[in-house]
Every structure is written in structure tokens, then in C-alpha cells.
Amino acid sequence: MEDVIRPLIVFGVTVAITVLAGLVMDRLLRYSAQKRPDTRLPLLLRRLQLPVQVLLGTVALHFTYPLAELHLRQDAMIRNILATMAVMALAWTVIRFADAVAENTLSAYSHRTQDIARVRQLRTQLGLVRRIITSILVVTTAAVAILLLFPTMRTLGTSLLASAGVIGIIAGVAAQSTLSNLVAGLQIAFGDSVKIGDTVVVEGEWGTVEEITLAFLTVRIWDDRRLTMPVSYFNSMPYENWSRGGSQLTGTVFLHLDHCTPIDALRDHLRDFLKQREDWDGRNWNLLVTDSTPTNIVVRASMSAADADDVWTLRCAVREELIGWLGEHHPKALPKVATALIGAGEPEAPSGVQRVLDGVGAGR
């Protein structure tokens, strides 16, 4: 009977103490959060309750296991498994702690500054650092677990270290692309060339940087498609970053119109229309004739907006408004397309061309 009661008491007390320690930690973090409402760190640290309980439980069982006096043939293996679980729980705890600290740092910084670009840069840097820490911990934990569970592999590991130089060269050549993407990811994170949330134009596609990993960068295109490409692309190929240097942009709308277009009236209507738009930030606007051909003129309307989304919406609205206003009040200003034949079967020229020809004939 004692052989059964003793292990139950040892393991039961160990588990009870572990659960109690987790509850006490959670209660202290709640109390700290109430006393310091200006920071989110105590609430974020509550995510550590489960990994900390697993860590404390496995460590405690590892040291209290001999007190159970089970005397099994697998005692050494069981203790190695508990030690491995403790190492994994420690890595889990460190990852959760790093996540909590990073999220709290980003939240506090976003409340202290109004510079959205700096917030996105910090978010990108913290995300990449988090992934690097996670990768290192996972690899290290896996190595320690293998050495603990399979002690016979230590000799194999020692012999492999003797040829580490050759293996390193082979691995470097084989993983050249991966290593270049890793270096490129670090350069992007700390070089401020592109950040999460930036509006970019890549390969002719307009979208927003949604995620940056150690190997790939994902751009969410305007139609909700995802464009995934290696991080090294952004260090070797040209691309447009509409968010760099500030989010404010100036949009343009080009209209091909007839020579009889009332430019002054069109300019006044554009000004009145922009005053009614909330997405126009009021910095600048203009309407100019940028080109003239024998058939038409090219009118460019420019207007500023706070960010890429607003400037896109404003451009579409201005284009629709100007075309609609001209069609309603000055229909002759819109370009003409020949639809009938005149004279001896010759096509009717557009109004602009006809006026030019008439002028040439009159000059003769």
C-alpha cells in the first residue's frame, strides 16, 4: 500500500503547489494591472501563467521524483523526459515573455508619438527580432532535447563538430538564397526602406505591406490578393514606396478634351468640388493644360490627400465629377469620334481637326 500512497502524495503535492503558484502569479499580475493602469505589461504577462506552471511542474517533478521511490528500470529515461519538458517549457516562457514585452513597447510608443511611420518601423523591427529569437530558441531547445533523450548521440555530435568547417561551407552554398533573405530581412527591419503598413507599388501592383518575415514579404493588393515575394527583392530591385517620407500624397487626373473646353470654368468647378470633399487635406490643388495636339488638349488636375487610400478615392471622385460636369454643362468640350461619312466618302474629322483644317483653308 505504501508503494502506491507515497507516489500519489509526492505527485499530488507537487501538482497542487504548481497550480497554486500559477494562481498566485495571476492574482499578483491582476493587482499590479489595477495599480498601474498606464501600462499593459501586467495584463500581457498573464499569458505566461500556463507555460510558467508547466515549467514549475516539470522542474518540481524532476527533483521530487526520487522521493516517490518507484524504482523503475526507466527511472533515468523518465527524469530525462521531465528535464526535456522543462527546457521546452522554459523556451515557451521566454517566447511568451518576449511577445508581451514587444507588444507593450509598441503600444506605449504608439501612444507617445503621432508619427505613424515610426510606429510602423518599430513594429517591423520588433516582429523580425521576435522571429529571430523564436528560431534560435526552437533550434536550441531541439538540440538540448535530442542530447537529453538520446545520450548516445553525444559521441556522434562530437565527431560532427570535427568536420564543422566543411559542413559549414556546404551549408552556406546550399542555403545561399535563405541566408541572403535573412540578411535582407535584417536590413529592411533596421534600414527603414520598407515597413509593415507601407503603401508600395511592386511589379505593377499597388498594395499595402501586410507581413515581413525572415524570408518573405507579403503585399496585400487593393483587390485583397496577396503578393508574396522574397525579402531580398526589396534590396536588389526598384519599387515605389508611397509611405516613405510621410503619408501625404498628391494625386493627378488627366483628361483629353476638345480645344473649346472652358478651362477657367473647369478650374473654378474643381476648386468648389474639392472644398466639399473630406478626403482633400487642403494643402494644394491645380488644373493646367499640359499638352495640346491638333485633335485635343490634355488637362491635368492635381489634388493632395493625407494618405494613399484618400488620394486614390479623391482621384476617382474628381475624374467622375469633371467628366459629368462637362457632359452636362459643356458637352462640346468632350472629345469627338467620327461616326458618319461626309462628302465623297471621307470620314468626318473631329471638331478640333476640322477647325484646324478650316483655318488652313482660310489662310490660303
Coordinates of C-alpha atoms in Angstrom, one line a residue, residues 49-190:
Q49 CA 0.6 31.6 -16.5
L50 CA 0.3 28.3 -18.4
P51 CA 4.0 28.0 -19.6
V52 CA 5.2 29.0 -16.1
Q53 CA 3.0 26.4 -14.5
V54 CA 4.3 23.7 -16.9
L55 CA 7.9 24.8 -16.2
L56 CA 7.5 24.8 -12.4
G57 CA 5.7 21.5 -12.5
T58 CA 8.3 19.7 -14.6
V59 CA 11.2 21.1 -12.6
A60 CA 9.5 20.1 -9.4
L61 CA 8.7 16.6 -10.6
H62 CA 12.2 16.2 -11.8
F63 CA 13.6 16.8 -8.3
T64 CA 10.8 15.1 -6.3
Y65 CA 10.7 12.0 -8.5
P66 CA 13.3 10.2 -6.3
L67 CA 11.1 10.8 -3.2
A68 CA 8.4 8.6 -4.8
E69 CA 10.7 5.6 -4.6
L70 CA 9.2 3.9 -7.6
H71 CA 12.5 2.1 -8.5
L72 CA 11.6 1.5 -12.1
R73 CA 14.0 0.4 -14.8
Q74 CA 13.1 3.5 -16.8
D75 CA 13.8 6.0 -14.0
A76 CA 16.7 7.6 -15.9
M77 CA 14.6 8.0 -19.0
I78 CA 11.6 9.4 -17.1
R79 CA 13.9 12.1 -15.5
N80 CA 15.4 12.9 -18.9
I81 CA 11.9 13.4 -20.3
L82 CA 11.0 15.7 -17.4
A83 CA 14.2 17.6 -18.0
T84 CA 13.4 17.9 -21.7
M85 CA 9.8 19.1 -20.9
A86 CA 11.3 21.7 -18.5
V87 CA 13.6 23.0 -21.3
M88 CA 10.7 23.2 -23.7
A89 CA 8.6 25.0 -21.1
L90 CA 11.4 27.4 -20.5
A91 CA 11.7 28.2 -24.2
W92 CA 7.9 28.6 -24.3
T93 CA 8.0 31.0 -21.4
V94 CA 10.8 33.1 -22.9
I95 CA 8.9 33.4 -26.2
R96 CA 5.7 34.5 -24.5
F97 CA 7.6 37.0 -22.4
A98 CA 9.3 38.4 -25.5
D99 CA 5.9 38.8 -27.2
A100 CA 4.5 40.5 -24.1
V101 CA 7.4 43.0 -23.9
A102 CA 7.3 43.7 -27.6
E103 CA 3.6 44.3 -27.7
N104 CA 3.7 46.6 -24.6
T105 CA 6.7 48.5 -26.1
L106 CA 4.8 49.0 -29.3
S107 CA 1.6 50.1 -27.6
A108 CA 3.4 52.5 -25.3
Y109 CA 5.4 54.0 -28.2
S110 CA 2.2 54.4 -30.3
H111 CA 0.6 56.4 -27.5
R112 CA 3.6 58.7 -27.1
T113 CA 4.0 59.7 -30.7
Q114 CA 1.9 60.8 -33.6
D115 CA 4.4 59.7 -36.3
I116 CA 2.7 56.7 -37.9
A117 CA 5.8 55.9 -39.9
R118 CA 8.0 55.5 -36.8
V119 CA 5.3 53.2 -35.2
R120 CA 5.3 51.0 -38.3
Q121 CA 9.1 50.9 -38.3
L122 CA 9.2 49.8 -34.7
R123 CA 6.5 47.2 -35.4
T124 CA 8.6 45.8 -38.2
Q125 CA 11.8 45.7 -36.2
L126 CA 10.1 44.0 -33.2
G127 CA 8.4 41.5 -35.4
L128 CA 11.7 40.4 -37.0
V129 CA 13.6 40.3 -33.7
R130 CA 10.8 38.2 -32.3
R131 CA 11.1 35.7 -35.1
I132 CA 14.9 35.6 -34.8
I133 CA 14.6 34.9 -31.0
T134 CA 11.9 32.2 -31.6
S135 CA 14.0 30.5 -34.3
I136 CA 17.1 30.4 -32.1
L137 CA 15.1 29.1 -29.1
V138 CA 13.4 26.4 -31.2
V139 CA 16.7 25.2 -32.6
T140 CA 18.5 25.3 -29.3
T141 CA 15.6 23.5 -27.5
A142 CA 15.5 20.8 -30.1
A143 CA 19.3 20.2 -29.8
V144 CA 19.1 20.0 -26.0
A145 CA 16.1 17.7 -26.1
I146 CA 17.9 15.3 -28.5
L147 CA 21.0 15.3 -26.3
L148 CA 18.9 14.6 -23.2
L149 CA 16.7 11.9 -24.7
F150 CA 19.4 10.2 -26.7
P151 CA 22.7 10.4 -24.8
T152 CA 24.3 8.0 -27.3
M153 CA 24.2 10.8 -29.9
R154 CA 26.7 12.9 -28.0
T155 CA 29.5 10.9 -29.5
L156 CA 28.1 11.5 -32.9
G157 CA 27.8 15.2 -32.2
T158 CA 31.4 15.4 -31.2
S159 CA 32.5 13.7 -34.4
L160 CA 30.4 16.0 -36.5
L161 CA 31.9 19.1 -34.8
A162 CA 35.3 17.9 -36.1
S163 CA 34.1 18.4 -39.7
A164 CA 32.1 21.6 -38.9
G165 CA 34.2 23.6 -41.3
V166 CA 33.4 21.5 -44.3
I167 CA 29.7 21.2 -43.3
G168 CA 29.6 25.0 -42.8
I169 CA 30.9 25.6 -46.3
I170 CA 28.5 23.2 -47.9
A171 CA 25.5 24.5 -45.9
G172 CA 26.4 28.1 -46.8
V173 CA 26.5 27.3 -50.5
A174 CA 23.3 25.3 -50.3
A175 CA 21.4 27.9 -48.3
Q176 CA 22.7 30.9 -50.1
S177 CA 19.3 32.1 -51.0
T178 CA 17.9 31.6 -47.5
L179 CA 20.9 33.4 -45.9
S180 CA 20.6 36.3 -48.4
N181 CA 16.9 36.7 -47.5
L182 CA 17.8 36.6 -43.8
V183 CA 20.3 39.4 -44.2
A184 CA 17.9 41.3 -46.4
G185 CA 15.2 41.0 -43.7
L186 CA 17.5 42.5 -41.1
Q187 CA 18.5 45.3 -43.5
I188 CA 14.8 46.1 -44.1
A189 CA 14.0 46.0 -40.4
F190 CA 16.7 48.4 -39.3

